[in-house]
Amino acid sequence: MFDKRSEKLGTERSEIRELFECANAMRAEGREVYDFSIGNPTAPTPEKVTEELVRLLREEPSARLHGYTSAAGDMTVRRAVARQLQSASGVSMSEDLVFMTCGAAASLVIALTAVLERGEEVVVPAPYFPEYAVFTETAGGRLVPVKTDGRFHLDLGEMERAITERTRAVLLNSPNNPTGAVYGKEELRALGELLRKKGMGYGKPIFLLSDEPYRELVYDGAPPVSPLAVYENTVILYSFSKSLTLAGERVGYLAVSSRCAQKERLFAAMAGAARAHGYVCAPALFQRALASCLSEKCDLGQYRACRDLLHTSLSDMGYACTLPEGAFYLFVKAPRGDGKEFSERAKGFGLMLVPSDSFGIAGYVRISYCVPLAVAEGSLPAFRALLASYR
């Protein structure tokens, strides 16, 4: 009677959502909870964004603010996005190849639907955001996870072995969810050379889909290098959810490199994929507000303080974890190598930690530290008691 896969996806929530709902239920019972489950940003939205929204609501006609834009988006913001990407990468970008979307999730769905033919593969470094598998399979493809190195950076040897004639795209996420790894210029350059060589050998381009919702959330050193600068067949998938703390407003974009093979046909396929999935247009009010706010970003001070506190404190307690270079996640090794068991035990101490199994790697938990510093500080006795329970 119903599509079995859709019913399964609707009744079996992701582990992240399950823990988020569990935390809400525990709070309703009056229990103390430290919820590190979901990546829901809490840093204040930049004042300029709020001021621009208020100005538009006061000064612009409501029909313009709340009516449809072009399916691809308002040209003013598309032009501003193209200029920003061109300035950051040094690569010529066109507003005609920018498509405004309902967040990075919509960008992913659109891009994967556009580039994949049934049975083709998408290579992704593991660990990776669990919904990548859902989106890829829905587009008729198959996700191929690839091991990363000890710091969760790219292992080019593993990547080379994974890319075959069935590979249509490589999906990157840097800064990375769930590890916080930020891929450097040289490893991206080497990946670009690998994709170029493989594509020429197979007689077709291999697309690099760069999922960048955490692009501005980098703590140490220079901002990450844009893949646009090192590989021609790149598509940027972006969301303002994290950079401007606008997660619930669902606005982002995809941008096709002006150097991309058959760029006009690819963009047309993406427009068609958006149409097929019912994406009429991205939220009009936020498109127009963002046109003058692209250089803004949220204050990273709260996230940095939580990162430093949790990494230092948990390491001192005896937990094994790598210092995140970006995003707002700490990836922690489970004491006995079983992330699911560790996550379940943590609930008893009021800690909501996401097991890593659905991220394509076993034996870890993800801590989402986009929380008030007081929450991170308050959780430390619970983390200490949790670890002591193993001794």
Tab-separated table of C-alpha atoms in Angstrom:
chain	number	residue	atom	x	y	z
A	1	MET	CA	0.000	0.000	0.000
A	2	PHE	CA	2.876	2.395	0.832
A	3	ASP	CA	6.436	2.739	-0.371
A	4	LYS	CA	8.312	0.545	2.094
A	5	ARG	CA	11.527	2.554	2.047
A	6	SER	CA	9.724	5.834	2.691
A	7	GLU	CA	7.740	4.284	5.526
A	8	LYS	CA	10.927	2.927	7.080
A	9	LEU	CA	12.651	6.320	6.874
A	10	GLY	CA	9.613	7.923	8.465
A	11	THR	CA	9.276	5.487	11.346
A	12	GLU	CA	12.964	4.868	12.111
A	13	ARG	CA	14.418	8.260	12.978
A	14	SER	CA	18.139	8.925	12.764
A	15	GLU	CA	20.097	8.260	15.945
A	16	ILE	CA	20.709	11.997	16.242
A	17	ARG	CA	16.978	12.712	16.237
A	18	GLU	CA	16.252	9.805	18.569
A	19	LEU	CA	18.671	11.196	21.155
A	20	PHE	CA	17.308	14.716	20.691
A	21	GLU	CA	13.769	13.475	21.397
A	22	CYS	CA	15.036	11.374	24.311
A	23	ALA	CA	16.602	14.491	25.832
A	24	ASN	CA	13.309	16.365	25.516
A	25	ALA	CA	11.433	13.505	27.195
A	26	MET	CA	13.936	13.368	30.073
A	27	ARG	CA	13.636	17.112	30.617
A	28	ALA	CA	9.851	16.772	30.747
A	29	GLU	CA	10.352	14.277	33.589
A	30	GLY	CA	12.455	16.842	35.462
A	31	ARG	CA	15.746	15.013	34.921
A	32	GLU	CA	19.043	16.809	34.389
A	33	VAL	CA	20.173	16.483	30.787
A	34	TYR	CA	23.287	17.562	28.906
A	35	ASP	CA	22.197	17.380	25.294
A	36	PHE	CA	25.119	17.085	22.862
A	37	SER	CA	23.074	15.277	20.225
A	38	ILE	CA	22.028	17.690	17.491
A	39	GLY	CA	24.060	20.347	15.702
A	40	ASN	CA	21.604	23.137	16.476
A	41	PRO	CA	23.653	26.388	16.496
A	42	THR	CA	23.231	28.670	19.512
A	43	ALA	CA	25.647	31.549	18.839
A	44	PRO	CA	23.710	34.822	18.332
A	45	THR	CA	22.705	35.665	14.768
A	46	PRO	CA	24.831	38.650	13.611
A	47	GLU	CA	23.118	41.959	14.332
A	48	LYS	CA	23.421	43.106	10.732
A	49	VAL	CA	21.264	40.178	9.585
A	50	THR	CA	18.542	41.027	12.109
A	51	GLU	CA	18.746	44.718	11.228
A	52	GLU	CA	18.413	43.971	7.518
A	53	LEU	CA	15.398	41.746	8.115
A	54	VAL	CA	13.720	44.469	10.170
A	55	ARG	CA	14.528	47.101	7.520
A	56	LEU	CA	13.066	44.997	4.742
A	57	LEU	CA	9.915	44.249	6.702
A	58	ARG	CA	9.403	47.970	7.381
A	59	GLU	CA	10.366	49.410	4.020
A	60	GLU	CA	9.669	46.859	1.297
A	61	PRO	CA	6.211	45.998	-0.090
A	62	SER	CA	4.962	42.708	1.345
A	63	ALA	CA	4.230	41.307	-2.105
A	64	ARG	CA	7.912	41.646	-3.001
A	65	LEU	CA	9.161	40.276	0.313
A	66	HIS	CA	6.862	37.283	0.556
A	67	GLY	CA	6.135	36.487	-3.079
A	68	TYR	CA	7.862	33.982	-5.310
A	69	THR	CA	11.347	34.618	-6.610
A	70	SER	CA	12.736	32.979	-9.703
A	71	ALA	CA	13.115	29.229	-9.136
A	72	ALA	CA	16.891	29.725	-9.124
A	73	GLY	CA	16.585	32.649	-6.731
A	74	ASP	CA	16.709	36.419	-6.610
A	75	MET	CA	19.373	37.659	-9.025
A	76	THR	CA	20.759	40.207	-6.559
A	77	VAL	CA	21.760	37.548	-4.029
A	78	ARG	CA	22.926	35.144	-6.745
A	79	ARG	CA	25.226	37.844	-8.097
A	80	ALA	CA	26.541	38.576	-4.598
A	81	VAL	CA	27.210	34.867	-3.966
A	82	ALA	CA	29.108	34.526	-7.250
A	83	ARG	CA	31.274	37.549	-6.396
A	84	GLN	CA	32.031	36.222	-2.918
A	85	LEU	CA	33.038	32.787	-4.211
A	86	GLN	CA	35.163	34.356	-6.962
A	87	SER	CA	36.945	36.589	-4.446
A	88	ALA	CA	37.649	33.669	-2.093
A	89	SER	CA	38.816	31.181	-4.735
A	90	GLY	CA	40.322	33.307	-7.495
A	91	VAL	CA	38.143	31.407	-9.975
A	92	SER	CA	35.690	33.220	-12.226
A	93	MET	CA	32.116	32.504	-11.094
A	94	SER	CA	28.803	33.380	-12.749
A	95	GLU	CA	25.510	34.270	-11.094
A	96	ASP	CA	23.883	32.243	-13.863
A	97	LEU	CA	25.382	29.112	-12.277
A	98	VAL	CA	24.176	29.871	-8.718
A	99	PHE	CA	20.923	28.296	-7.501
A	100	MET	CA	19.423	29.364	-4.164
A	101	THR	CA	18.127	26.409	-2.127
A	102	CYS	CA	16.294	25.458	1.047
A	103	GLY	CA	19.559	24.848	2.903
A	104	ALA	CA	22.481	22.527	2.177
A	105	ALA	CA	20.282	19.428	2.472
A	106	ALA	CA	18.251	20.602	-0.518
A	107	SER	CA	21.496	21.413	-2.356
A	108	LEU	CA	22.702	17.859	-1.760
A	109	VAL	CA	19.457	16.265	-2.905
A	110	ILE	CA	19.388	18.436	-6.020
A	111	ALA	CA	23.038	17.888	-6.928
A	112	LEU	CA	22.960	14.121	-6.412
A	113	THR	CA	19.738	13.755	-8.380
A	114	ALA	CA	21.226	15.803	-11.213
A	115	VAL	CA	24.573	14.027	-11.585
A	116	LEU	CA	23.716	10.399	-10.817
A	117	GLU	CA	22.369	7.795	-13.150
A	118	ARG	CA	21.009	4.658	-11.543
A	119	GLY	CA	23.763	2.435	-10.138
A	120	GLU	CA	26.500	5.075	-10.190
A	121	GLU	CA	28.595	5.659	-7.084
A	122	VAL	CA	29.487	8.526	-4.799
A	123	VAL	CA	32.770	8.204	-2.907
A	124	VAL	CA	32.852	9.823	0.536
A	125	PRO	CA	35.556	9.968	3.229
A	126	ALA	CA	34.395	8.307	6.450
A	127	PRO	CA	33.177	9.309	8.919
A	128	TYR	CA	30.455	11.311	7.164
A	129	PHE	CA	27.039	12.873	7.823
A	130	PRO	CA	24.543	9.953	7.911
A	131	GLU	CA	21.977	11.571	5.580
A	132	TYR	CA	24.465	11.327	2.710
A	133	ALA	CA	23.484	7.689	2.343
A	134	VAL	CA	19.759	8.521	2.336
A	135	PHE	CA	20.174	11.265	-0.266
A	136	THR	CA	22.453	9.177	-2.510
A	137	GLU	CA	20.215	6.110	-2.435
A	138	THR	CA	17.136	8.236	-3.127
A	139	ALA	CA	18.907	9.568	-6.224
A	140	GLY	CA	19.462	5.991	-7.403
A	141	GLY	CA	23.135	5.835	-6.505
A	142	ARG	CA	25.338	4.013	-4.021
A	143	LEU	CA	27.472	5.615	-1.345
A	144	VAL	CA	31.037	4.246	-1.120
A	145	PRO	CA	32.733	5.120	2.208
A	146	VAL	CA	36.527	5.448	2.235
A	147	LYS	CA	38.813	5.290	5.260
A	148	THR	CA	40.589	8.458	6.378
A	149	ASP	CA	43.934	8.717	8.141
A	150	GLY	CA	44.604	8.863	11.885
A	151	ARG	CA	43.644	12.553	12.042
A	152	PHE	CA	40.523	11.939	9.928
A	153	HIS	CA	42.111	13.667	6.936
A	154	LEU	CA	42.070	12.325	3.374
A	155	ASP	CA	43.898	9.102	2.593
A	156	LEU	CA	44.629	9.522	-1.117
A	157	GLY	CA	45.661	5.896	-1.529
A	158	GLU	CA	42.304	4.714	-0.211
A	159	MET	CA	40.524	7.275	-2.393
A	160	GLU	CA	42.330	6.067	-5.494
A	161	ARG	CA	41.378	2.453	-4.814
A	162	ALA	CA	37.735	3.412	-4.259
A	163	ILE	CA	37.285	5.404	-7.475
A	164	THR	CA	36.227	3.191	-10.380
A	165	GLU	CA	34.461	3.561	-13.716
A	166	ARG	CA	31.190	3.601	-11.733
A	167	THR	CA	32.226	6.660	-9.725
A	168	ARG	CA	30.311	9.793	-10.691
A	169	ALA	CA	31.161	12.061	-7.778
A	170	VAL	CA	33.240	12.508	-4.660
A	171	LEU	CA	31.394	14.129	-1.755
A	172	LEU	CA	33.523	16.196	0.645
A	173	ASN	CA	32.562	17.926	3.889
A	174	SER	CA	35.169	20.312	5.295
A	175	PRO	CA	35.118	21.407	8.071
A	176	ASN	CA	33.856	17.941	8.756
A	177	ASN	CA	30.831	16.655	10.594
A	178	PRO	CA	31.455	14.666	12.826
A	179	THR	CA	35.242	15.025	13.322
A	180	GLY	CA	35.954	18.743	12.922
A	181	ALA	CA	38.761	17.995	10.435
A	182	VAL	CA	39.587	20.773	7.957
A	183	TYR	CA	41.201	19.553	4.734
A	184	GLY	CA	44.323	21.476	3.726
A	185	LYS	CA	45.350	22.950	0.388
A	186	GLU	CA	47.861	20.255	-0.508
A	187	GLU	CA	45.531	17.327	0.169
A	188	LEU	CA	42.777	19.047	-1.839
A	189	ARG	CA	45.219	19.746	-4.657
A	190	ALA	CA	46.275	16.093	-4.644
A	191	LEU	CA	42.643	15.005	-4.684
A	192	GLY	CA	41.968	17.303	-7.650
A	193	GLU	CA	44.876	15.763	-9.551
A	194	LEU	CA	43.575	12.280	-8.749
A	195	LEU	CA	40.048	13.088	-9.945
A	196	ARG	CA	41.407	14.703	-13.101
A	197	LYS	CA	43.524	11.633	-13.885
A	198	LYS	CA	40.720	9.183	-13.130
A	199	GLY	CA	38.186	11.198	-15.127
A	200	MET	CA	40.449	11.294	-18.170
A	201	GLY	CA	41.046	7.560	-17.871
A	202	TYR	CA	37.337	6.790	-17.740
A	203	GLY	CA	36.420	9.356	-20.391
A	204	LYS	CA	33.996	11.298	-18.195
A	205	PRO	CA	34.235	13.987	-15.540
A	206	ILE	CA	34.104	13.023	-11.878
A	207	PHE	CA	32.362	15.790	-9.973
A	208	LEU	CA	33.559	17.080	-6.625
A	209	LEU	CA	30.532	17.972	-4.498
A	210	SER	CA	31.788	20.187	-1.680
A	211	ASP	CA	29.324	20.325	1.230
A	212	GLU	CA	30.299	23.483	3.155
A	213	PRO	CA	27.792	24.427	5.886
A	214	TYR	CA	30.673	24.891	8.375
A	215	ARG	CA	32.983	26.813	6.035
A	216	GLU	CA	33.350	29.855	8.315
A	217	LEU	CA	33.630	27.818	11.536
A	218	VAL	CA	37.418	27.418	11.643
A	219	TYR	CA	39.395	28.000	14.838
A	220	ASP	CA	43.089	27.731	14.058
A	221	GLY	CA	44.929	29.196	11.092
A	222	ALA	CA	43.650	30.539	7.785
A	223	PRO	CA	40.167	29.835	6.367
A	224	PRO	CA	39.934	26.560	4.451
A	225	VAL	CA	40.958	26.548	0.790
A	226	SER	CA	38.046	26.406	-1.636
A	227	PRO	CA	38.014	23.274	-3.813
A	228	LEU	CA	37.059	25.641	-6.641
A	229	ALA	CA	40.689	26.756	-6.696
A	230	VAL	CA	42.162	23.291	-7.194
A	231	TYR	CA	39.649	21.320	-9.280
A	232	GLU	CA	37.574	22.455	-12.211
A	233	ASN	CA	34.604	20.059	-11.883
A	234	THR	CA	33.514	21.380	-8.496
A	235	VAL	CA	30.020	22.164	-7.229
A	236	ILE	CA	29.706	24.109	-3.954
A	237	LEU	CA	26.820	23.152	-1.636
A	238	TYR	CA	26.268	25.741	1.080
A	239	SER	CA	23.968	26.684	3.928
A	240	PHE	CA	23.708	29.820	6.079
A	241	SER	CA	22.440	27.679	8.967
A	242	LYS	CA	25.697	27.595	10.898
A	243	SER	CA	27.606	30.668	9.714
A	244	LEU	CA	24.712	33.019	10.511
A	245	THR	CA	22.762	30.854	13.000
A	246	LEU	CA	19.760	30.550	10.676
A	247	ALA	CA	19.233	26.789	10.806
A	248	GLY	CA	15.449	26.955	10.952
A	249	GLU	CA	15.115	29.403	8.073
A	250	ARG	CA	16.341	26.855	5.501
A	251	VAL	CA	18.323	28.946	3.057
A	252	GLY	CA	21.501	28.121	1.173
A	253	TYR	CA	22.749	27.661	-2.378
A	254	LEU	CA	24.576	25.483	-4.846
A	255	ALA	CA	27.133	26.969	-7.220
A	256	VAL	CA	28.629	25.309	-10.284
A	257	SER	CA	32.190	26.249	-11.170
A	258	SER	CA	32.514	28.251	-14.398
A	259	ARG	CA	35.312	25.791	-15.299
A	260	CYS	CA	33.046	22.779	-14.902
A	261	ALA	CA	32.577	20.394	-17.832
A	262	GLN	CA	29.246	20.972	-19.599
A	263	LYS	CA	28.352	23.539	-16.942
A	264	GLU	CA	25.185	24.790	-18.624
A	265	ARG	CA	23.781	21.264	-18.991
A	266	LEU	CA	24.734	20.448	-15.408
A	267	PHE	CA	23.000	23.573	-14.116
A	268	ALA	CA	19.915	22.758	-16.187
A	269	ALA	CA	19.874	19.261	-14.686
A	270	MET	CA	20.065	20.756	-11.207
A	271	ALA	CA	17.212	23.150	-11.966
A	272	GLY	CA	15.218	20.180	-13.196
A	273	ALA	CA	16.051	18.151	-10.104
A	274	ALA	CA	14.873	21.020	-7.898
A	275	ARG	CA	11.641	21.159	-9.881
A	276	ALA	CA	11.112	17.401	-9.615
A	277	HIS	CA	11.556	17.496	-5.841
A	278	GLY	CA	9.090	20.369	-5.456
A	279	TYR	CA	11.549	23.099	-4.493
A	280	VAL	CA	9.642	26.111	-5.861
A	281	CYS	CA	12.142	28.647	-4.536
A	282	ALA	CA	14.195	29.345	-1.431
A	283	PRO	CA	12.604	31.616	1.241
A	284	ALA	CA	12.289	34.996	-0.457
A	285	LEU	CA	12.678	37.235	2.606
A	286	PHE	CA	15.952	35.597	3.619
A	287	GLN	CA	17.328	35.607	0.097
A	288	ARG	CA	16.904	39.372	-0.050
A	289	ALA	CA	18.274	39.955	3.437
A	290	LEU	CA	21.381	37.872	2.744
A	291	ALA	CA	22.358	39.822	-0.358
A	292	SER	CA	24.022	42.456	1.838
A	293	CYS	CA	25.118	40.115	4.651
A	294	LEU	CA	27.334	37.550	2.949
A	295	SER	CA	30.476	38.767	4.690
A	296	GLU	CA	28.897	38.402	8.138
A	297	LYS	CA	29.443	35.405	10.397
A	298	CYS	CA	28.482	34.451	13.905
A	299	ASP	CA	30.845	34.997	16.830
A	300	LEU	CA	32.869	31.807	17.279
A	301	GLY	CA	33.901	32.687	20.827
A	302	GLN	CA	31.278	30.478	22.496
A	303	TYR	CA	32.069	27.490	20.292
A	304	ARG	CA	35.814	27.907	20.737
A	305	ALA	CA	35.415	28.106	24.535
A	306	CYS	CA	33.302	24.936	24.585
A	307	ARG	CA	35.734	23.142	22.274
A	308	ASP	CA	38.760	24.021	24.382
A	309	LEU	CA	37.037	23.217	27.669
A	310	LEU	CA	35.673	19.853	26.579
A	311	HIS	CA	38.768	18.720	24.690
A	312	THR	CA	41.139	19.632	27.526
A	313	SER	CA	38.912	18.340	30.316
A	314	LEU	CA	37.964	15.057	28.650
A	315	SER	CA	41.564	14.406	27.599
A	316	ASP	CA	42.720	15.014	31.179
A	317	MET	CA	40.085	12.572	32.445
A	318	GLY	CA	41.423	9.868	30.125
A	319	TYR	CA	39.164	10.088	27.088
A	320	ALA	CA	40.799	9.832	23.659
A	321	CYS	CA	39.756	12.638	21.322
A	322	THR	CA	41.289	14.742	18.535
A	323	LEU	CA	41.208	18.540	18.760
A	324	PRO	CA	38.669	19.758	16.156
A	325	GLU	CA	40.020	22.238	13.618
A	326	GLY	CA	36.552	23.488	12.676
A	327	ALA	CA	32.766	22.973	12.898
A	328	PHE	CA	31.406	22.313	16.419
A	329	TYR	CA	31.823	18.580	17.004
A	330	LEU	CA	34.191	16.572	19.179
A	331	PHE	CA	34.768	12.962	18.118
A	332	VAL	CA	35.534	10.800	21.149
A	333	LYS	CA	36.686	7.181	21.239
A	334	ALA	CA	34.395	4.859	23.188
A	335	PRO	CA	36.242	3.373	26.206
A	336	ARG	CA	35.597	-0.241	25.139
A	337	GLY	CA	35.356	0.398	21.410
A	338	ASP	CA	31.561	0.157	21.261
A	339	GLY	CA	29.980	3.516	20.476
A	340	LYS	CA	26.412	2.284	20.783
A	341	GLU	CA	27.006	0.774	24.228
A	342	PHE	CA	28.837	3.912	25.340
A	343	SER	CA	26.016	6.171	24.103
A	344	GLU	CA	23.405	4.050	25.862
A	345	ARG	CA	25.366	4.038	29.123
A	346	ALA	CA	25.868	7.810	28.859
A	347	LYS	CA	22.091	8.340	28.984
A	348	GLY	CA	22.149	7.099	32.560
A	349	PHE	CA	24.368	10.051	33.410
A	350	GLY	CA	22.178	12.536	31.543
A	351	LEU	CA	24.576	12.760	28.582
A	352	MET	CA	23.231	12.609	25.018
A	353	LEU	CA	26.140	11.447	22.820
A	354	VAL	CA	25.646	10.211	19.247
A	355	PRO	CA	27.217	6.802	18.451
A	356	SER	CA	29.417	6.843	15.362
A	357	ASP	CA	28.074	3.734	13.640
A	358	SER	CA	25.696	5.683	11.389
A	359	PHE	CA	28.590	7.961	10.419
A	360	GLY	CA	30.276	5.040	8.685
A	361	ILE	CA	32.766	4.179	11.419
A	362	ALA	CA	32.417	2.218	14.668
A	363	GLY	CA	33.835	2.835	18.133
A	364	TYR	CA	33.264	6.569	18.692
A	365	VAL	CA	30.641	9.067	19.793
A	366	ARG	CA	30.028	12.583	18.499
A	367	ILE	CA	29.655	15.459	20.947
A	368	SER	CA	27.932	18.504	19.469
A	369	TYR	CA	29.339	21.382	21.516
A	370	CYS	CA	27.255	24.212	20.011
A	371	VAL	CA	25.797	24.697	23.481
A	372	PRO	CA	26.080	27.452	26.112
A	373	LEU	CA	29.395	27.266	27.965
A	374	ALA	CA	27.499	26.685	31.227
A	375	VAL	CA	26.095	23.447	29.783
A	376	ALA	CA	29.568	22.228	28.828
A	377	GLU	CA	30.917	23.136	32.272
A	378	GLY	CA	28.006	21.487	34.052
A	379	SER	CA	28.473	18.262	32.113
A	380	LEU	CA	32.035	17.591	33.297
A	381	PRO	CA	31.126	15.704	36.514
A	382	ALA	CA	28.814	13.493	34.464
A	383	PHE	CA	31.587	12.716	31.986
A	384	ARG	CA	33.938	11.911	34.861
A	385	ALA	CA	31.390	9.595	36.494
A	386	LEU	CA	30.648	7.939	33.141
A	387	LEU	CA	34.293	7.083	32.576
A	388	ALA	CA	34.681	5.896	36.164
A	389	SER	CA	31.826	3.460	35.601
A	390	TYR	CA	34.119	1.519	33.255
A	391	ARG	CA	36.785	1.092	35.913
